Amino acid sequence: MTERVYAGRPRPGNNFELYSWFFMRISGLLLILLVIGHMVIMHIINNVDVIDYDFVAARWASIGWRAYDWLLLFLALLHGANGVRVVIDDYVRRKGWKVFTVAVLYTFTFILLILGSLVIITFEPIGMGS
Amino acid sequence: MKVELRIKRFDPEKDQKPRWADYQVEVEPTDRLLDALHYVKWYQDGSLTFRRSCAHGICGSDCMLINGVNRLACKVLVKDLGRRITVEPMRGYPVVKDLVVDMEKFFAAYRAVKPYLINDEPAGPRERLQSPAERERYDDTTKCILCGACTTSCPSFWANDDYIGPAAIVQAHRFIFDSRDRGAAERLEVLNQREGVWRCRTIFNCTDACPRDIEVTRAIQEVKRAILFQRI
């Protein structure tokens, strides 16, 4: 009878929610370190008024800083998107609306991720030291 | 001491939707809220309907929303509630009548986690012995009386009543961490579903609500961790 609600409910057959939960913990921890590093470099050591195109170009001359910024982008975007997915899961109950909102969320996240990655990977400094 | 009870009432045969009813009751400050409810039922309005069995905080029948929080009516004293006391049924389950809710789904979730010892190994000539440390491991969750205070205080449950709920997870915890039990894998399988532990958002309402002071949120987190370490 009502047990079937739980016992016979279609099993997702995967550990998606488990990995999603674990990802939130790990990415959250990493983001704390990455964001503090970012803040210290961009707002404490260097003042905003010295940060310009040349500054960023000089920083991105090193593959390490590109990787740092890409990791920050990747984790922050997916951490945030996964959080919104969970909120949608909790609050949007109508199936059609759920499919729509999740589709919008995934599309938006994907576009931002591709755009950001494209900039970080393909960036080539022009007119440096001017 | 005179108090005013403001009770959310609903008679499915007469009311379209719940209505508030006020009652003036003369009580001792050290009376429990349950005594005040008894006074109303026995001397003022016999149609008032609520559950209670042992009336001593053990059976878990009389959990209700008292001044906006889930409490056992038999465990709170009137002097701690003020002169004007609001009483409502627990949130999230269909109201049957007045303060009585239909808890069928609550117990379906309870049954789903197989809340009994699973061990097919031959019993041997003696009891299945357990060290004090092994017993201590799950001591907290043995205190559960299945009153429903945690589950019906949980916003994740309000948002989606398919969520298996803190109470069922507490009951699963009691066996998963019992050294004599062998059913952990099948229970974790049930709890690893989307409507299992992963609907918990660590809001801590359950821990606040528990009349037995069980650290419910901690128990849920321990189950999440058990699933994690089992799969990775």
Coordinates of C-alpha atoms in Angstrom, one line a residue:
Chain A
M1 CA 0.0 0.0 0.0
T2 CA 1.6 3.2 1.1
E3 CA 4.9 1.4 1.6
R4 CA 5.1 1.3 -2.1
V5 CA 5.6 5.0 -2.1
Y6 CA 9.0 4.3 -0.7
A7 CA 9.9 0.7 -1.3
G8 CA 8.7 0.4 -4.9
R9 CA 9.6 3.9 -6.0
P10 CA 11.6 3.9 -9.2
R11 CA 15.3 3.9 -8.1
P12 CA 17.5 6.3 -10.0
G13 CA 20.0 3.5 -10.0
N14 CA 22.9 5.9 -9.6
N15 CA 24.6 8.0 -7.0
F16 CA 24.0 11.4 -8.6
E17 CA 22.6 13.0 -5.4
L18 CA 25.5 11.5 -3.4
Y19 CA 28.1 12.9 -5.8
S20 CA 26.3 16.2 -5.9
W21 CA 26.3 16.5 -2.1
F22 CA 30.0 15.5 -2.0
F23 CA 30.9 18.0 -4.7
M24 CA 29.2 20.8 -2.8
R25 CA 31.4 20.1 0.3
I26 CA 34.7 19.8 -1.6
S27 CA 34.0 22.7 -4.0
G28 CA 32.9 24.8 -1.1
L29 CA 36.1 24.2 0.8
L30 CA 38.2 24.9 -2.3
L31 CA 36.2 28.0 -3.1
I32 CA 37.0 29.5 0.3
L33 CA 40.7 29.2 -0.3
L34 CA 40.5 30.3 -4.0
V35 CA 38.2 33.2 -3.3
I36 CA 40.4 34.4 -0.3
G37 CA 43.5 34.2 -2.6
H38 CA 41.7 36.1 -5.3
M39 CA 40.5 38.8 -2.9
V40 CA 44.0 39.2 -1.4
I41 CA 45.7 39.6 -4.7
M42 CA 43.1 41.8 -6.4
H43 CA 41.9 43.9 -3.6
I44 CA 44.4 44.0 -0.8
I45 CA 47.9 43.6 -2.3
N46 CA 46.9 45.5 -5.4
N47 CA 44.5 48.3 -5.3
V48 CA 41.7 48.3 -7.9
D49 CA 43.0 51.4 -9.5
V50 CA 46.3 49.6 -10.6
I51 CA 44.4 46.7 -12.0
D52 CA 44.1 47.2 -15.7
Y53 CA 44.4 45.2 -19.0
D54 CA 48.2 45.1 -18.6
F55 CA 47.9 43.7 -15.1
V56 CA 45.6 40.9 -16.1
A57 CA 47.7 40.2 -19.3
A58 CA 50.9 40.0 -17.2
R59 CA 49.2 37.7 -14.7
W60 CA 47.8 35.4 -17.4
A61 CA 51.2 35.1 -19.0
S62 CA 51.6 32.3 -16.5
I63 CA 49.6 29.1 -17.1
G64 CA 49.4 28.7 -13.3
W65 CA 47.2 31.8 -12.9
R66 CA 45.1 30.9 -15.9
A67 CA 44.5 27.5 -14.2
Y68 CA 43.7 29.2 -10.9
D69 CA 41.2 31.5 -12.5
W70 CA 39.6 28.7 -14.6
L71 CA 39.3 26.5 -11.4
L72 CA 37.6 29.5 -9.7
L73 CA 35.2 29.9 -12.6
F74 CA 34.5 26.2 -12.9
L75 CA 33.9 25.6 -9.2
A76 CA 31.9 28.8 -8.5
L77 CA 29.7 28.3 -11.5
L78 CA 28.9 24.6 -10.8
H79 CA 28.6 25.1 -7.1
G80 CA 26.1 27.9 -7.7
A81 CA 24.2 26.1 -10.4
N82 CA 23.9 23.0 -8.3
G83 CA 22.6 25.1 -5.4
V84 CA 19.9 26.6 -7.7
R85 CA 19.1 23.1 -9.0
V86 CA 18.4 22.0 -5.4
V87 CA 16.3 25.1 -4.8
I88 CA 14.3 24.4 -8.0
D89 CA 13.9 20.8 -6.9
D90 CA 12.5 21.9 -3.6
Y91 CA 10.2 24.7 -4.7
V92 CA 9.1 24.1 -8.3
R93 CA 6.6 21.2 -8.0
R94 CA 4.8 21.3 -11.4
K95 CA 6.6 19.0 -13.8
G96 CA 6.4 21.2 -16.8
W97 CA 7.8 24.2 -14.9
K98 CA 10.5 22.1 -13.4
V99 CA 11.7 20.9 -16.8
F100 CA 11.6 24.4 -18.1
T101 CA 13.5 26.1 -15.2
V102 CA 16.1 23.3 -15.0
A103 CA 16.6 23.6 -18.8
V104 CA 17.1 27.3 -18.6
L105 CA 19.5 26.9 -15.7
Y106 CA 21.6 24.2 -17.4
T107 CA 21.7 26.2 -20.7
F108 CA 22.7 29.4 -18.9
T109 CA 25.4 27.6 -16.9
F110 CA 26.8 25.9 -19.9
I111 CA 27.0 29.1 -22.0
L112 CA 28.8 30.9 -19.1
L113 CA 31.2 28.0 -18.6
I114 CA 32.0 27.9 -22.3
L115 CA 32.4 31.7 -22.7
G116 CA 34.6 31.9 -19.6
S117 CA 36.7 29.0 -20.6
L118 CA 37.1 30.4 -24.1
V119 CA 38.4 33.7 -22.7
I120 CA 40.8 32.1 -20.3
I121 CA 42.2 29.6 -22.8
T122 CA 42.4 31.7 -26.0
F123 CA 43.5 35.0 -24.4
E124 CA 46.5 36.5 -26.1
P125 CA 48.0 39.8 -24.9
I126 CA 48.2 42.6 -27.3
G127 CA 50.1 45.9 -26.9
M128 CA 51.7 45.0 -23.7
G129 CA 53.8 47.5 -21.8
S130 CA 52.2 50.4 -23.6
Chain B
M1 CA -3.9 31.2 36.6
K2 CA -6.1 31.9 33.7
V3 CA -4.9 31.2 30.2
E4 CA -6.5 31.5 26.8
L5 CA -6.2 28.6 24.5
R6 CA -6.4 29.4 20.8
I7 CA -6.9 26.1 19.1
K8 CA -7.0 25.5 15.3
R9 CA -10.0 23.3 14.8
F10 CA -11.3 21.4 11.8
D11 CA -14.3 19.1 11.6
P12 CA -14.3 17.5 8.2
E13 CA -18.1 17.0 8.4
K14 CA -18.8 20.7 9.0
D15 CA -15.9 22.8 8.1
Q16 CA -14.7 23.7 4.7
K17 CA -11.3 24.8 6.1
P18 CA -9.8 25.1 9.6
R19 CA -11.0 27.7 12.0
W20 CA -9.7 29.1 15.3
A21 CA -11.6 28.6 18.5
D22 CA -10.8 30.3 21.8
Y23 CA -11.2 28.7 25.3
Q24 CA -10.6 30.3 28.7
V25 CA -9.1 27.8 31.1
E26 CA -8.2 27.9 34.8
V27 CA -4.9 26.1 35.3
E28 CA -2.1 25.7 37.8
P29 CA 1.2 27.2 36.4
T30 CA 2.8 23.8 36.8
D31 CA 0.0 22.1 34.8
R32 CA 1.0 20.7 31.4
L33 CA -0.6 21.9 28.2
L34 CA -2.2 18.5 28.0
D35 CA -4.0 19.2 31.3
A36 CA -5.4 22.3 29.8
L37 CA -6.6 20.5 26.7
H38 CA -8.2 17.8 28.9
Y39 CA -10.0 20.6 30.8
V40 CA -11.4 21.9 27.5
K41 CA -12.4 18.5 26.3
W42 CA -13.9 17.3 29.6
Y43 CA -15.7 20.4 30.8
Q44 CA -16.1 22.8 27.9
D45 CA -16.3 21.1 24.5
G46 CA -16.3 17.4 24.2
S47 CA -15.9 17.5 20.5
L48 CA -12.3 18.7 20.7
T49 CA -10.2 15.9 19.3
F50 CA -6.5 15.2 19.9
R51 CA -4.3 12.2 20.4
R52 CA -2.7 11.2 23.7
S53 CA -1.9 7.9 25.3
C54 CA 0.6 7.7 28.1
A55 CA 0.6 11.4 28.8
H56 CA 4.2 11.1 30.2
G57 CA 6.4 11.9 27.2
I58 CA 7.1 8.4 26.1
C59 CA 4.4 7.2 23.7
G60 CA 4.8 10.2 21.3
S61 CA 1.1 10.6 20.6
D62 CA 0.5 14.2 21.5
C63 CA 3.0 16.1 19.4
M64 CA 1.4 19.3 18.2
L65 CA 2.4 22.8 17.1
I66 CA 2.4 24.8 20.3
N67 CA 3.0 28.6 20.0
G68 CA 4.4 27.8 16.6
V69 CA 6.9 25.1 17.5
N70 CA 6.5 21.3 17.7
R71 CA 6.2 20.1 21.3
L72 CA 4.6 17.3 23.2
A73 CA 1.6 18.6 25.0
C74 CA 2.4 16.4 27.9
K75 CA 5.9 17.8 28.3
V76 CA 5.4 21.5 28.3
L77 CA 4.2 23.4 31.3
V78 CA 1.6 26.1 30.9
K79 CA 3.8 28.6 32.8
D80 CA 6.4 28.4 30.0
L81 CA 3.9 29.3 27.3
G82 CA 2.4 32.6 28.3
R83 CA -1.2 33.7 28.9
R84 CA -2.3 33.2 25.3
I85 CA -1.4 29.8 23.9
T86 CA -1.9 28.8 20.3
V87 CA -2.3 25.1 19.5
E88 CA -2.3 23.7 16.0
P89 CA -1.9 20.3 14.4
M90 CA 1.5 19.3 13.1
R91 CA 2.3 20.6 9.7
G92 CA 2.7 18.6 6.5
Y93 CA 0.2 15.7 7.1
P94 CA -3.5 15.9 6.2
V95 CA -5.6 16.9 9.2
V96 CA -8.2 14.2 10.1
K97 CA -9.9 16.3 12.8
D98 CA -8.8 19.2 15.0
L99 CA -5.3 18.2 16.2
V100 CA -5.2 14.8 14.8
V101 CA -3.3 14.3 11.5
D102 CA -3.1 11.3 9.2
M103 CA 0.4 9.8 9.9
E104 CA 0.1 6.9 7.5
K105 CA 2.9 8.3 5.3
F106 CA 5.0 8.9 8.3
F107 CA 4.9 5.2 9.2
A108 CA 5.2 4.1 5.6
A109 CA 8.6 5.9 5.6
Y110 CA 9.4 4.3 9.0
R111 CA 8.7 0.8 7.5
A112 CA 10.7 1.6 4.4
V113 CA 14.0 1.7 6.4
K114 CA 13.4 -1.7 7.9
P115 CA 13.4 -0.7 11.5
Y116 CA 14.3 -4.1 13.0
L117 CA 17.4 -6.1 13.6
I118 CA 18.6 -7.9 10.4
N119 CA 21.1 -10.7 11.0
D120 CA 20.8 -14.1 9.4
E121 CA 24.0 -15.4 11.0
P122 CA 23.3 -18.4 13.3
A123 CA 22.6 -17.0 16.8
G124 CA 25.1 -19.2 18.6
P125 CA 24.7 -20.4 22.2
R126 CA 24.9 -17.0 23.8
E127 CA 23.5 -13.5 23.3
R128 CA 25.0 -11.4 20.5
L129 CA 27.4 -9.5 22.8
Q130 CA 28.3 -5.9 22.3
S131 CA 30.9 -3.7 24.0
P132 CA 29.8 -0.5 25.8
A133 CA 31.5 1.5 23.1
E134 CA 29.6 -0.3 20.4
R135 CA 26.3 0.3 22.3
E136 CA 27.2 3.9 22.8
R137 CA 27.7 4.4 19.0
Y138 CA 23.9 4.5 18.3
D139 CA 22.6 5.4 21.8
D140 CA 21.3 8.8 20.8
T141 CA 18.9 7.5 18.2
T142 CA 17.5 4.7 20.4
K143 CA 15.7 7.5 22.3
C144 CA 13.3 8.2 19.4
I145 CA 9.6 7.8 20.3
L146 CA 8.2 8.4 16.7
C147 CA 6.2 11.4 17.7
G148 CA 6.8 13.1 14.3
A149 CA 8.1 16.4 15.8
C150 CA 11.2 16.4 13.7
T151 CA 9.7 15.4 10.4
T152 CA 6.8 17.9 10.6
S153 CA 9.2 20.7 11.6
C154 CA 11.3 20.1 8.5
P155 CA 10.9 22.7 5.6
S156 CA 12.2 20.1 3.1
F157 CA 9.4 17.8 4.2
W158 CA 6.8 20.7 3.9
A159 CA 8.1 21.4 0.4
N160 CA 7.9 17.7 -0.6
D161 CA 6.1 15.1 1.5
D162 CA 7.8 12.3 -0.5
Y163 CA 10.9 13.1 1.5
I164 CA 11.5 10.1 3.8
G165 CA 11.9 12.5 6.7
P166 CA 14.2 12.9 9.7
A167 CA 12.3 10.4 11.9
A168 CA 12.8 7.5 9.5
I169 CA 16.5 8.4 9.1
V170 CA 16.9 8.4 12.8
Q171 CA 15.3 5.0 13.0
A172 CA 17.6 3.7 10.2
H173 CA 20.6 5.2 12.0
R174 CA 19.7 3.2 15.1
F175 CA 20.3 0.0 13.2
I176 CA 22.9 1.0 10.7
F177 CA 25.4 1.7 13.5
D178 CA 24.4 -1.3 15.6
S179 CA 27.3 -3.7 15.6
R180 CA 25.0 -6.7 15.7
D181 CA 23.0 -5.7 12.6
R182 CA 23.9 -6.8 9.1
G183 CA 21.2 -4.8 7.2
A184 CA 23.1 -1.5 6.8
A185 CA 23.6 -1.9 3.0
E186 CA 19.9 -2.4 2.2
R187 CA 18.9 0.6 4.5
L188 CA 21.6 2.8 2.9
E189 CA 20.2 1.8 -0.5
V190 CA 16.8 3.1 0.5
L191 CA 18.3 6.3 1.9
N192 CA 20.6 7.0 -1.0
Q193 CA 17.6 7.8 -3.2
R194 CA 16.7 11.4 -4.1
E195 CA 13.9 11.4 -1.5
G196 CA 16.2 9.8 1.0
V197 CA 18.8 11.7 3.0
W198 CA 19.8 13.9 0.1
R199 CA 16.7 16.1 0.7
C200 CA 18.1 17.1 4.0
R201 CA 19.4 20.7 3.8
T202 CA 20.8 20.7 7.3
I203 CA 18.3 23.3 8.5
F204 CA 18.4 21.9 12.1
N205 CA 14.7 22.4 12.8
C206 CA 14.5 18.7 13.6
T207 CA 17.2 18.9 16.3
D208 CA 15.4 21.9 17.8
A209 CA 12.0 20.1 17.7
C210 CA 13.0 16.8 19.2
P211 CA 11.4 16.3 22.6
R212 CA 13.9 13.6 23.4
D213 CA 16.9 15.9 22.6
I214 CA 18.2 13.6 19.9
E215 CA 20.8 15.3 17.7
V216 CA 18.7 14.5 14.6
T217 CA 20.7 16.5 12.1
R218 CA 24.0 14.9 13.3
A219 CA 22.4 11.5 12.8
I220 CA 21.4 12.4 9.3
Q221 CA 24.9 13.7 8.5
E222 CA 26.4 10.4 9.8
V223 CA 24.1 8.5 7.5
K224 CA 25.2 10.7 4.6
R225 CA 28.8 10.0 5.4
A226 CA 28.1 6.3 5.7
I227 CA 26.7 6.3 2.2
L228 CA 29.7 8.3 1.0
F229 CA 32.3 5.9 2.5
Q230 CA 30.3 2.9 1.3
R231 CA 30.3 4.1 -2.3
I232 CA 33.8 5.7 -2.6

